[in-house]
Each structure stands twice: as structure tokens, then as C-alpha cells.
XYZ file of C-alpha atoms in Angstrom:
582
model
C 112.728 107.979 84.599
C 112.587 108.368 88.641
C 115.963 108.482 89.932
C 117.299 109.294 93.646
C 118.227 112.737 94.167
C 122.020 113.526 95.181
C 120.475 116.028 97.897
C 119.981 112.807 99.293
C 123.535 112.327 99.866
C 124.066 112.632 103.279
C 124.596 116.539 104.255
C 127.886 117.457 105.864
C 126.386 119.839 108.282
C 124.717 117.392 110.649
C 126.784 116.770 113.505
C 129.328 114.637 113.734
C 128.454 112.965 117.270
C 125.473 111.575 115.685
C 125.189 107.747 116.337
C 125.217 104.765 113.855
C 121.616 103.815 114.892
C 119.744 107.848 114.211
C 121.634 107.009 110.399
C 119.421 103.968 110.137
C 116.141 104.157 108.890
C 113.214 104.958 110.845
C 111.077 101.917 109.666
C 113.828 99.737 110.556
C 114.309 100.855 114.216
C 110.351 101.402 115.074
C 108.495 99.256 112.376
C 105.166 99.402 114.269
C 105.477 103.714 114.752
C 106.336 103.341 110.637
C 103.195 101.300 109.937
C 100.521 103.343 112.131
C 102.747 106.288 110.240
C 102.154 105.600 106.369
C 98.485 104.091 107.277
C 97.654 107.442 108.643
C 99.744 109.547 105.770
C 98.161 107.153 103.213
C 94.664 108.227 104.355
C 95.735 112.130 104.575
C 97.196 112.102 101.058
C 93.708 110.185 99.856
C 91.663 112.847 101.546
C 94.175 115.195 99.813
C 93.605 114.547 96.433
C 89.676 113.807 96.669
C 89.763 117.297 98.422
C 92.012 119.337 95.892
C 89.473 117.988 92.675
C 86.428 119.176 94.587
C 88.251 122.512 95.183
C 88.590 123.130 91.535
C 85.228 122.499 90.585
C 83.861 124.861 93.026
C 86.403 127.019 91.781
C 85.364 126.795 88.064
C 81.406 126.801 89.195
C 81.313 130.581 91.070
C 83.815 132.397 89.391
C 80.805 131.077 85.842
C 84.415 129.892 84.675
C 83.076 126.541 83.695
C 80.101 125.206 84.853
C 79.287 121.742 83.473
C 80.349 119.294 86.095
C 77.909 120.258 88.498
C 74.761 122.083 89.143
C 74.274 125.070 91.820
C 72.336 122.566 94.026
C 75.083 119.964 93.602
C 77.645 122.511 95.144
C 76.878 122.705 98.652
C 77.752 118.706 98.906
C 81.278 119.589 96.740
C 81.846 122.078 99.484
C 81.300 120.318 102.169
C 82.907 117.170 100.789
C 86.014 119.491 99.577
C 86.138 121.177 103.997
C 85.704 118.243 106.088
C 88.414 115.997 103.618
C 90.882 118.552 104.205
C 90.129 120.987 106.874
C 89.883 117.803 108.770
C 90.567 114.448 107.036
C 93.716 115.410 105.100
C 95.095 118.037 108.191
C 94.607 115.418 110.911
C 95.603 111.741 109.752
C 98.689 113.607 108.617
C 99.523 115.005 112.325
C 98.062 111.182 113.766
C 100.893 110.131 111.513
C 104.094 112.698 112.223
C 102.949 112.412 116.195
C 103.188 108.865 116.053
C 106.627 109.060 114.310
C 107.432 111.905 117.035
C 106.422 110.185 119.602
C 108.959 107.243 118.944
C 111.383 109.083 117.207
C 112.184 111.482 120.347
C 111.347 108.763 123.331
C 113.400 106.584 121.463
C 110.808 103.751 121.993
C 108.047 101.877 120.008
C 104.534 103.037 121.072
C 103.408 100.532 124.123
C 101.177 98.360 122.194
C 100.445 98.455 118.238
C 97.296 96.431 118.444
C 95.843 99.634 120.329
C 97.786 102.037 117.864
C 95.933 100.082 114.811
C 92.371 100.274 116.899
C 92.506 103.848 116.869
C 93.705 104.486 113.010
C 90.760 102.036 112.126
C 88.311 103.712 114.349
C 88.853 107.639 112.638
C 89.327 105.151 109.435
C 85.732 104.276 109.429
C 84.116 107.429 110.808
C 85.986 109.217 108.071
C 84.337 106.706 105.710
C 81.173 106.976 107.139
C 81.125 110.993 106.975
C 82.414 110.999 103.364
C 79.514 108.342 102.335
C 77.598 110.562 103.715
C 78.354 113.832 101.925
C 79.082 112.053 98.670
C 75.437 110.324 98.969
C 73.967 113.980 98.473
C 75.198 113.345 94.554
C 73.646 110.609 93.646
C 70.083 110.386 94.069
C 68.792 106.988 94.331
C 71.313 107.188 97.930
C 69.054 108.522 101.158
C 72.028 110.685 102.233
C 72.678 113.963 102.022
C 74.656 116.715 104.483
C 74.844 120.041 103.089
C 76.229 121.580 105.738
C 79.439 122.706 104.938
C 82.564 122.272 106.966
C 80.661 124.904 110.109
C 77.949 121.951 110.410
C 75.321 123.432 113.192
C 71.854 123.964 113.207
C 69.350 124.169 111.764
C 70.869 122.568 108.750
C 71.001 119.049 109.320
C 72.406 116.355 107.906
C 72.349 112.213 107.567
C 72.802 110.345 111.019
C 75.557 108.637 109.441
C 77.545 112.180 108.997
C 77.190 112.296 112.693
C 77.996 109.234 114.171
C 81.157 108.931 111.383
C 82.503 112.451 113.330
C 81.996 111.054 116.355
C 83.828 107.774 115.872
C 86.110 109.904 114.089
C 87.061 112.064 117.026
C 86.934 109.381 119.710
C 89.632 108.358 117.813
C 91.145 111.151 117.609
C 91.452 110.441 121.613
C 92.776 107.259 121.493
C 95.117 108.495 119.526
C 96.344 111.224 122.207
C 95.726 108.557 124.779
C 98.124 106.170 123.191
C 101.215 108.921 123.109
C 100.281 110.366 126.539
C 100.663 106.220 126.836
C 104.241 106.158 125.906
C 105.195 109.367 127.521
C 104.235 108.122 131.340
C 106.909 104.930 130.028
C 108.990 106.496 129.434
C 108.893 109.288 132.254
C 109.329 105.739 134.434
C 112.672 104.936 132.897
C 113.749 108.404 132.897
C 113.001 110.235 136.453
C 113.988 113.723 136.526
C 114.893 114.033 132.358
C 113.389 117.221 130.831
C 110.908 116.589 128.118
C 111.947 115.739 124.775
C 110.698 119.109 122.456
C 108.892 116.963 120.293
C 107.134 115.232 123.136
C 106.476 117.895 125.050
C 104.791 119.579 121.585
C 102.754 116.644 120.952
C 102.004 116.516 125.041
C 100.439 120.432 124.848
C 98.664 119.603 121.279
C 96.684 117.027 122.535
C 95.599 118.943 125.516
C 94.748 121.573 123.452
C 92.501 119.257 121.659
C 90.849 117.358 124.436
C 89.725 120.900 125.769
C 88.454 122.101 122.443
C 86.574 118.928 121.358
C 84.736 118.775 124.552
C 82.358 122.019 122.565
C 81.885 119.911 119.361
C 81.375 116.685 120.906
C 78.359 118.171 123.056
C 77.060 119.841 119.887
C 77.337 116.088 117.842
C 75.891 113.969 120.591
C 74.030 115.772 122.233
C 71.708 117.990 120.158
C 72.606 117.203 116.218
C 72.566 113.456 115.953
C 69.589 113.489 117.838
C 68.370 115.759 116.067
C 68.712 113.885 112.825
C 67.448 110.546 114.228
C 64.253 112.490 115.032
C 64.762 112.051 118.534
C 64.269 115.855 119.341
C 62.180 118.273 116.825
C 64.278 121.148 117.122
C 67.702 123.201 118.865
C 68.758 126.402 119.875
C 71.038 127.722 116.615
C 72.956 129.992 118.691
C 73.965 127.363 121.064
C 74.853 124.466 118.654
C 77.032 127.560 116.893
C 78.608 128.323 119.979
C 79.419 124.777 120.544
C 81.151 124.298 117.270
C 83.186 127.756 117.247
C 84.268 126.585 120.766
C 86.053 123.974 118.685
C 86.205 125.708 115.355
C 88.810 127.964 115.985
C 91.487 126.084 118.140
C 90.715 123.731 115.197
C 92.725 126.025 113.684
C 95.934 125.948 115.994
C 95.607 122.151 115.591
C 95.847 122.262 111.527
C 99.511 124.461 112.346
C 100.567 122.329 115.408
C 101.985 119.682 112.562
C 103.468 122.753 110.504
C 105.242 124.489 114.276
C 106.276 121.060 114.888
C 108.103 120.796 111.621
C 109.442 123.906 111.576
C 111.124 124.359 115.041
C 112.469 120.849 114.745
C 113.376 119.701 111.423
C 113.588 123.053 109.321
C 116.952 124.237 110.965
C 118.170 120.795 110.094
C 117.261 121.208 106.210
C 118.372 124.680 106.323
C 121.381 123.551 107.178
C 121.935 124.050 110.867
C 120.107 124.277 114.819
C 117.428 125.199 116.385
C 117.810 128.835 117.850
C 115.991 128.010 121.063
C 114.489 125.285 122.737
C 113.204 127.458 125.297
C 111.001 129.495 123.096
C 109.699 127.104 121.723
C 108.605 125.432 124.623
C 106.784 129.295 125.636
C 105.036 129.199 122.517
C 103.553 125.977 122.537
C 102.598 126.673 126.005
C 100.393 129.823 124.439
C 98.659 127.980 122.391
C 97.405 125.839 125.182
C 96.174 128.409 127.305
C 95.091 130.827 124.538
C 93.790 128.877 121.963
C 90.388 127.734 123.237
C 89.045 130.995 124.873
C 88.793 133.061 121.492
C 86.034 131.377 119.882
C 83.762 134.155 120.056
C 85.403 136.431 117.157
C 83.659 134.019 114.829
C 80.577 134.881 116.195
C 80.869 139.165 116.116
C 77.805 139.092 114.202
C 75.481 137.253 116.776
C 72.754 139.394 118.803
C 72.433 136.502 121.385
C 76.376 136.921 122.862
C 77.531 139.589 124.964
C 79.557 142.239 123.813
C 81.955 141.616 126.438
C 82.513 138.433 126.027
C 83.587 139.169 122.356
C 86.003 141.758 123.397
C 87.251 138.839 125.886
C 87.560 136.848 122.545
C 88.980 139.433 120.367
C 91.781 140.759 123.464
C 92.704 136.372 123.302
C 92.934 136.384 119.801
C 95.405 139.217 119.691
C 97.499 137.561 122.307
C 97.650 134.614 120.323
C 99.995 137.247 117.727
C 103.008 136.740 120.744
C 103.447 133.039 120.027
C 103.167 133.327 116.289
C 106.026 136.573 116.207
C 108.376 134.258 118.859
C 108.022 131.702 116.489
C 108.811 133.856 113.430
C 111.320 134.914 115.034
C 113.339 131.799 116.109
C 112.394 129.640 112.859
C 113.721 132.446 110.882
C 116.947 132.749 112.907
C 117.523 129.215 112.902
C 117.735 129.017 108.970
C 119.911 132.005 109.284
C 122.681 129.843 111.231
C 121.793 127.271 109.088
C 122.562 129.338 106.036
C 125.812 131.127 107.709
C 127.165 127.733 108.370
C 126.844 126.636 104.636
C 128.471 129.803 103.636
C 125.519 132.857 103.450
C 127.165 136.217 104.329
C 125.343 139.619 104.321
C 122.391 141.042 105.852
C 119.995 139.720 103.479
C 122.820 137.964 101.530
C 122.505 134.868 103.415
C 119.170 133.499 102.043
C 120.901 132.845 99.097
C 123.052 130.212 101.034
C 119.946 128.271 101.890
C 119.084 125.034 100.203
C 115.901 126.221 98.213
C 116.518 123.037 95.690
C 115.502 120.816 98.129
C 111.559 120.250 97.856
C 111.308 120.070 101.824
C 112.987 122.934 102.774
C 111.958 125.278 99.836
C 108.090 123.985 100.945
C 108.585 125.141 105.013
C 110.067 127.914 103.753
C 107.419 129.206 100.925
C 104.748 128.051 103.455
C 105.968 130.023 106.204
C 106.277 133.229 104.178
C 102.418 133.137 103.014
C 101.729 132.102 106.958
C 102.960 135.762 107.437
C 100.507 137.021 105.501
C 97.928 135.100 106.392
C 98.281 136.440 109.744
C 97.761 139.708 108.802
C 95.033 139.266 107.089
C 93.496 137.324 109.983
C 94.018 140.581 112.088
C 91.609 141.770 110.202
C 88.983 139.003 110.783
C 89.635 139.157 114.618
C 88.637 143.139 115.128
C 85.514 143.223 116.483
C 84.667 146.878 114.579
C 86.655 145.616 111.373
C 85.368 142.748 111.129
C 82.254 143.671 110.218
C 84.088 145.031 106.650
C 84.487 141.572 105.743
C 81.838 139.181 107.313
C 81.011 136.233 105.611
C 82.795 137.833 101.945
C 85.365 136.143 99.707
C 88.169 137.676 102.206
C 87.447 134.568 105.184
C 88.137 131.801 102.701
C 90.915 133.784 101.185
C 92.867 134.257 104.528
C 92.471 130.501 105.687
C 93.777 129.187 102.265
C 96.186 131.182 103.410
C 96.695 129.307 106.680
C 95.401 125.965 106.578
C 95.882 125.583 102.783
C 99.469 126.939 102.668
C 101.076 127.128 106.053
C 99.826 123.604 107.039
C 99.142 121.707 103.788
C 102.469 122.902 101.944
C 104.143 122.251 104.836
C 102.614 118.891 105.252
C 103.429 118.174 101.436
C 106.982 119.651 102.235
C 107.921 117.718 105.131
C 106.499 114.328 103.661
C 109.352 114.754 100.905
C 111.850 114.421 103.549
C 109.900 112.066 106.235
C 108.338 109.299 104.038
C 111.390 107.725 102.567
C 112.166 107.599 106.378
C 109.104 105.617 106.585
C 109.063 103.065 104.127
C 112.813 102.530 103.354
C 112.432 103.900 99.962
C 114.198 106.856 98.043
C 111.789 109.445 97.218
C 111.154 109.208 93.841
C 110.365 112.049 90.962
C 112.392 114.347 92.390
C 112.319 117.082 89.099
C 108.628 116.998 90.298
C 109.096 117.589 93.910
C 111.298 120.488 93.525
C 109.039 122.287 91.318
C 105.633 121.324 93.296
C 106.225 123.810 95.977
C 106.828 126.714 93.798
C 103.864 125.812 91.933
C 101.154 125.768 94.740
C 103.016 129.033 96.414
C 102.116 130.702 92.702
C 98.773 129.007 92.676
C 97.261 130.073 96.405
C 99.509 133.645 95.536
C 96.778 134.209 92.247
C 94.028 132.644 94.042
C 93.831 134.082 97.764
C 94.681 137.889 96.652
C 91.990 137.698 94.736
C 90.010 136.767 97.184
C 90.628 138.642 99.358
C 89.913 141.653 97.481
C 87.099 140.140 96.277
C 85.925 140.167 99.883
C 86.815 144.208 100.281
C 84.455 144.042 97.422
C 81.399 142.568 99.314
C 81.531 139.523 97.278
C 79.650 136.668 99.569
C 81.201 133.242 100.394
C 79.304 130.196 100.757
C 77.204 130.340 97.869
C 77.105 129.015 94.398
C 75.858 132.245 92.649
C 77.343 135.382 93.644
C 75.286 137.209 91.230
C 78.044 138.530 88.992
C 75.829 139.824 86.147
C 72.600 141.455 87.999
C 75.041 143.518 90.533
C 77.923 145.687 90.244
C 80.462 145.388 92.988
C 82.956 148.151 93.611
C 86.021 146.277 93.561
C 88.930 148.304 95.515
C 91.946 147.778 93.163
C 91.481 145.148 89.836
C 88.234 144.147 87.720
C 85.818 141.685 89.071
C 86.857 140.008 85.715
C 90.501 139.780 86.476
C 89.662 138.736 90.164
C 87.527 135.236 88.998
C 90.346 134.350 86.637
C 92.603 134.916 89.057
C 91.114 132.570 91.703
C 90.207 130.372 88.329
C 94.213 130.031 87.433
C 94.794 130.113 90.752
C 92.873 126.845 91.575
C 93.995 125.060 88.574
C 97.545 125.770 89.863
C 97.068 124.281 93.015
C 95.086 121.160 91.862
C 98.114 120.419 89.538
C 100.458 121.008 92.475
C 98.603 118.553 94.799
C 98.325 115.929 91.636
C 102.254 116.276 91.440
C 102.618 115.561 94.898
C 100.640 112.872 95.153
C 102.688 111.375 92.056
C 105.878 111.775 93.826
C 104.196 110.164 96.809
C 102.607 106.932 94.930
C 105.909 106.483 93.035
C 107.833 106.182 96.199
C 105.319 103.551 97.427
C 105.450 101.877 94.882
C 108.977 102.012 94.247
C 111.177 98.759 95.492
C 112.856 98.975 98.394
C 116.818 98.074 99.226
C 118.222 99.383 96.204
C 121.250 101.257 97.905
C 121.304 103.042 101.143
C 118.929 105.220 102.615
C 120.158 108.530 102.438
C 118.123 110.751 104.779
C 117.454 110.160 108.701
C 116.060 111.239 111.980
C 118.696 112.362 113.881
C 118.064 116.489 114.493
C 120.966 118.408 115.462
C 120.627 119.526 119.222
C 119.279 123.542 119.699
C 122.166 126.181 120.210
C 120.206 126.951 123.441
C 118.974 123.757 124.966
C 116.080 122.731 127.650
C 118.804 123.340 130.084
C 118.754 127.004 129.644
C 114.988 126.926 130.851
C 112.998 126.890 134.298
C 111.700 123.251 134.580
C 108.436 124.833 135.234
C 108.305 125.137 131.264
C 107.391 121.320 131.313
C 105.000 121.108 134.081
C 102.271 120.619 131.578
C 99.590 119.840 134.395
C 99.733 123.379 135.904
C 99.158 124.748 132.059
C 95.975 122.136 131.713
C 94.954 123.913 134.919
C 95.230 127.078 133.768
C 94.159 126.636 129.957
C 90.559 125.400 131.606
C 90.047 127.790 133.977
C 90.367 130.542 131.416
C 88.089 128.607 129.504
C 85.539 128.883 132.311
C 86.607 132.602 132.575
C 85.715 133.046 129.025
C 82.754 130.713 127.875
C 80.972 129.920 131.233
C 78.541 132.877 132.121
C 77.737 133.028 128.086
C 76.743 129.416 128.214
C 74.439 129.510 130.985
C 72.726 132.085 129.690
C 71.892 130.405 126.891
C 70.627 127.300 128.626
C 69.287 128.919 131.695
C 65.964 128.623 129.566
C 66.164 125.335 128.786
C 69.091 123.707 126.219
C 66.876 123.370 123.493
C 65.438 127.108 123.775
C 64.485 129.104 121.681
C 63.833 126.415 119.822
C 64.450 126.182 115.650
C 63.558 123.344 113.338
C 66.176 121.919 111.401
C 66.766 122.616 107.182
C 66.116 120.530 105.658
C 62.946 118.856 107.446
């Protein structure tokens, strides 16, 4: 039977200068933030679970596991249906929903106007709708939809007009969105004249201006050339400059599927682990990074691509290993913040001390798991960004290996994680199933452990990605360590694992919505303990997020603008390609 949890009693470690009103619950004190909240975690968690079934029967399909759900034909729509739901569905309601509770939580203020708030969750609401409809039209044939074109959708293959025009309304929204907490910000900045930037609003500030840089790339690419396209308005594009377009996007994409996960971790993972945030400072610098890094590295997606300058992909690949500074910096404040955290609840030793942390509690144990596979998912992606090395793995097994390390552990398990701790905040309710949630991070950390190691060495192997028959039986690849044999089972058990682990989260998550509310006191808040070094201890240039804008774009000129013209200096739709399928 669900019960409440007495790790939600309240934890003696917060501090004791907390007011009466950060006890209360969140939905209580912002009720509007709490409703634009679950709407938008209710979405991600849909996209979730539609997502995690599709992953398992690709899963079962390649590795000739099981093959009766679906034929080879059939699988390009399950893989595009299982990216876009969660590289971008399931990854992005979820950070609409913890910026929105961000936003109010640390302005201390209700977003300005909640009929705007619910325009913009019902306008990436319906593109979402109208892009899934889309994919999911490819499986049923009497439907006139179809867009196999995977999650990296440029030309030539083309899809439905409706796949378009859904990401488009989906990603307008996406502005609004931005707009609405930039909205709240300049409020509050009025009340508050000379006040340094709350950390969590001055995250969410430098997010979204990562974003509205890198979606300028695939909004071009959507409206401009492939919904056109598709509408038979133009015959044909240039492939390498719709691909350019997209990886402009495609890989500070990336930093935007982690933003949620950094947010988490710098501010509510030394609360859960039992103490403070090391620095504020630092991680003000890294978020910084990521706005001026992030964009200019596209190019070490497209190594392999005659019609780009070498150059400019060393110019990408120097970026990209830049982009390692903000990701040590935070490694090495998140780690010691838990290490306070865990000293203050007792932990002695040099290694001694993780012992002292609370790994019973499904939130923490969740950051925590997901942050040690996010190490080794940035190794691997080392890898991936050498422009010599990279060549070793090019479209094999090892890519979708290392971002199921990233975006499928480091984000989603930290999403998962997180909502343990956030959503009772949310809805007034006591999470519920809590025998589940304790064990459902352990069990996708085993899961992706099985799954992307043997993928990845499937990839050393030269086994291809994107396709539904590898050709096991008429070619023998050289695996490095293991048996081709041992690898699909791997990534076979693997999968299973993690589809059980995002059915058991979603279980936990439906019983606490539909549990009743007011049955005792809420035991878990928003109040986060105040960092050991504070804003204070910082230049105030660290919050002059214009001059960063400034300087994020202009090395996004640096880095993208002489490639560009070169490739429309002939004319934007030369050399010219028709699309697949006609």
C-alpha cells in the first residue's frame, strides 16, 4: 500500500533561519507557477513513457532479439518518434516546468500574467501534438503522414508539412516561454535596484539566451527551406546547408537537455546531500561558458563533410574542448558541496564520507548516480569531438552510446530524480510508492550501465547506427573486448532495464497525482540553504548578462559566418538536391 516516506520528515540540517512561509508548500504560495509547472511536467512524463516503449522495441528489433512488433521499414518512424519525444518533448516541457517553478521560487513572485504563461504551454502543447501525429501517421497506412527523418531532420529526407509547422509552433513557444521569465525578471529588477541576481534566475536568464541564439539555425532551416520544401513550394535544397543549419542548433541542444540537470545540481543537490552550495561564484562562471561556448562548436558534428573548411572544424573542435572547463568547475563544486553536506551529517575520511550521504533518498541517490555516468559520458564525448579520432567512430553504435550517456542519464535520471523531491512541492501531495522510487534510480543506472558499454564497444567495432539491419549474420565485426553476441544482449537487458525503470517512475508519479491531497503536512519545501561562498564574493560583472549576449554572438559570427556565405554565395538553394522521399 503507498505510504509517505519518513525521509520526508523534515531534515535537521536545513537552516534554522529559514522562514515559516519557504516551509509552506510551493502550490500554495504561487498556485499559477504550480499549474503552468505540473501541465508542463505532465506533458514531459507523457512524452517519457511513449518515448521509453519505442526505445525498447528498437532495441529488441537490431540487436534480431525479438522482432515481431515491427517491420525494418516500420523502424525509422519508432526512431524518430522514440528522438524527438525525448531528445526534445520529454527534455524540454520538463525544464518549461522547473524554470517556471525557478523563476517564482527565487524572485519570490508569481509570473506577471498566467493567461500568457498558459498561451505558451498550449502553443508547444499543440506543435508537440502536431509533430507526434505526424511521425506516428508513418504506422498506419490509410494516414497521409509520414516523417522518417529521425531526430537530425534535414534534407533531402523530408517529411509531412504538419511535422514542420508542429516544430515551429513548438519552438515559438519555446520563446514565449523565455519571454515570459525574462518578463518577471525586468519586475522584479524594478522592485529591487542594485540586488545581485538570484542563482537560479540568473541560470534560467543565460539558458534562454543560449537558446534564442541556437534556435535562430533551426528555425531558418524549418521555415525557410524544409516546410517549403514539403508544401512543394521549392523542388529542392542545398543538404549541406540545411545540415549546417540544424547542427548550429543540434549541439547547444545538447547544453540545453543538462541546463535542467546543472540547475538541479548546484542548487538543490547540496540541500539533499545534506548541506550548501560550495560556490555561488562558480557557478555563475560556468553558466556564463555555456553561453558563450555553446553555440560556436557545431561543426564537430559535421568532421565528415567535404563542403566545410578544415579550419573552421578545428575552430569547432578547439570550442568544444573549452566547453571541458565548465563541466570540471562544475564537477568540482557539486562534488564538494555533497562533501560538506555529508561531513555535516557525520561522514569522516577521505573517501569515508560518501557513506554519510543520504543514498536512500530517491532524489539524491538519482543526481548522484546521474552525475557519475555524466563523467563518463564526457569522456567518451572527447572522443566524438577529435577531429582525427573521430573518424574511429563516425556514425557507429559508439554516438548513441555516449548521448544515452548524457541526455538519457545525466538529464533524464536527473529529471526523474529531482521530480521525486519537486512534485509533491507542486501539487500538495506526499509522493507516493516510495519502495519504488528508491529502487528506480539504481535500476536505470544498471540498465544504461549494460546498455551504453555495449555500445560503445559496439561502435569500436564498426557497428553502424541508424539502421534497422546491421547485418549481423553476412559480416564479421572485430569486436575489441566481448562477443558481438554478448554485446546485443547486453544493450537487449540493458533496454528492458531502463523501460522498467521509466514505467516505475511514471507509477510513482501517477500515484502521487492521483493521490488525495491534505492528509497531514507537507513534509518537503523550497527553501535552499544559502552557498558557503555567496554572490557577494563575486565581481558584479558576473551578472551583466548583456555584455555575455554580446560576446556569445559575436563569436558566433567569428565561427559560422565566412562558412555560411560560402555556402550561399551561389545561391541558398545551390547545389541543389531533391528531397527523399519525392
Amino acid at each position: 500500500m503507498a505510504h509517505p516516506h519518513k525521509s520526508e520528515q523534515p531534515q535537521a540540517y536545513e537552516s534554522d533561519t529559514a522562514q515559516l512561509s519557504d516551509r509552506l508548500a510551493f502550490v500554495d504560495k504561487f498556485p499559477s507557477a504550480a499549474r503552468i509547472t505540473r501541465l508542463s511536467m505532465g506533458v514531459s512524463f507523457t512524452a517519457l513513457t511513449i518515448g521509453a516503449l519505442l526505445g525498447i522495441v528498437q532495441a529488441l528489433h537490431r540487436t534480431n532479439v525479438f522482432r515481431g512488433v515491427i517491420s525494418s521499414a516500420d523502424y525509422y518512424s519508432v526512431l524518430t518518434g522514440h528522438g524527438v519525444l525525448l531528445a526534445l518533448f520529454f527534455t524540454i516541457f520538463f525544464l518549461t516546468g522547473i524554470f517556471t517553478w525557478g523563476t517564482s521560487r527565487s524572485l519570490g513572485r508569481e509570473l506577471p500574467s498566467p493567461r500568457f504563461s498558459l498561451v505558451w504551454f498550449l502553443l508547444m502543447l499543440s506543435g508537440a501534438v502536431m509533430t507526434a501525429t505526424a511521425i506516428f501517421g508513418g504506422l498506419v497506412g490509410q494516414i497521409p503522414f509520414s516523417a522518417d527523418v529521425l531526430y537530425t531532420f534535414y534534407a533531402p529526407l523530408q517529411a509531412h508539412p504538419l511535422f514542420y509547422a508542429g516544430l515551429a509552433a513548438w519552438l515559438v513557444g519555446t520563446w514565449l516561454a523565455g519571454a515570459d521569465w525574462i518578463r518577471a525578471y525586468y519586475h522584479w529588477r524594478q522592485d529591487n535596484p542594485g540586488e545581485r541576481i538570484p542563482l537560479q534566475m540568473f541560470m534560467i536568464l543565460t539558458t534562454m539566451l543560449m537558446w534564442y541564439i541556437a534556435t535562430l539555425g533551426v528555425a531558418v532551416e524549418v521555415v525557410f527551406f524544409l516546410l517549403p520544401l514539403s508544401l512543394g513550394l521549392i523542388e529542392s535544397v542545398d543538404p549541406l546547408l540545411t545540415r549546417t543549419l540544424f547542427w548550429f542548433f543540434g549541439h547547444p541542444v545538447v547544453y540545453f537537455w543538462l541546463m535542467p540537470a546543472y540547475f538541479a545540481w548546484y542548487t538543490v543537490l547540496p540541500k539533499l546531500s545534506g548541506g550548501r552550495l560550495f560556490s555561488d561564484p562558480l557557478a555563475r562562471v560556468v553558466f556564463i561558458l555555456f553561453l558563450i561556448l555553446s553555440t560556436p562548436v557545431g561543426f564537430h558534428h559535421q568532421y565528415a563533410d567535404p563542403g566545410v573548411p578544415e579550419g573552421f572544424k578545428f575552430i569547432a573542435m578547439t570550442n568544444t574542448m573549452f566547453l571541458l572547463l565548465p563541466s570540471f568547475l562544475t564537477a568540482f563544486t557539486v562534488v564538494a558541496s555533497m562533501e560538506y553536506g555529508a561531513r555535516q551529517r557525520g561522514g569522516t575520511g577521505y573517501l569515508g564520507w560518501l557513506k554519510a550521504l543520504p543514498w536512500g533518498n530517491p532524489a539524491f541517490a538519482g543526481c548522484a548516480l546521474a552525475g557519475i555516468m555524466f563523467a563518463a559520458g564526457g569522456f567518451s564525448g572527447i572522443i566524438n569531438a577529435g577531429m582525427n579520432i573521430n573518424s574511429l567512430i563516425h556514425n557507429t553504435l559508439w554516438v548513441p552510446g555516449h548521448f544515452h550517456l548524457t541526455v538519457g542519464t545525466a538529464s533524464a535520471l536527473t529529471m526523474m530524480a529531482i521530480s521525486y523531491w519537486l512534485y509533491p512541492q507542486i501539487t500538495g501531495k506526499r509522493l507516493q510508492f516510495y519502495g519504488i522510487a528508491q529502487v528506480q534510480p539504481y535500476v536505470w543506472f544498471i540498465g544504461m550501465g549494460l546498455m551504453s558499454n555495449a555500445m560503445h564497444r559496439a561502435g569500436l567495432a564498426g557497428v553502424p547506427r541508424r539502421t534497422a539491419e546491421p547485418q549481423y549474420q553476412q559480416f564479421d565485426f572485430m569486436p575489441v573486448l566481448g562477443s558481438m553476441l554478448e554485446m546485443r544482449l547486453q544493450i537487449a537487458i540493458g533496454g528492458s532495464l531502463l523501460t522498467l525503470g521509466a514505467v516505475m517512475f511514471v507509477l510513482v508519479m501517477a500515484g502521487t497525482w492521483l493521490a488525495e491531497r491534505g492528509r497531514g503536512r507537507l513534509r518537503v519545501d523550497s527553501h535552499l540553504p544559502e552557498p558557503i561562498s555567496g554572490p557577494s564574493d563575486s565581481p558584479r560583472v558576473l551578472d551583466n548578462v548583456r555584455l555575455w549576449f554580446v560576446i556569445a554572438v559575436v563569436l558566433v559570427v567569428i565561427a559560422y559566418g565566412f562558412p555560411i556565405y560560402s555556402m550561399v554565395a551561389d545561391g541558398a538553394l545551390n547545389p541543389a538536391a531533391p528531397p527523399f522521399p519525392v
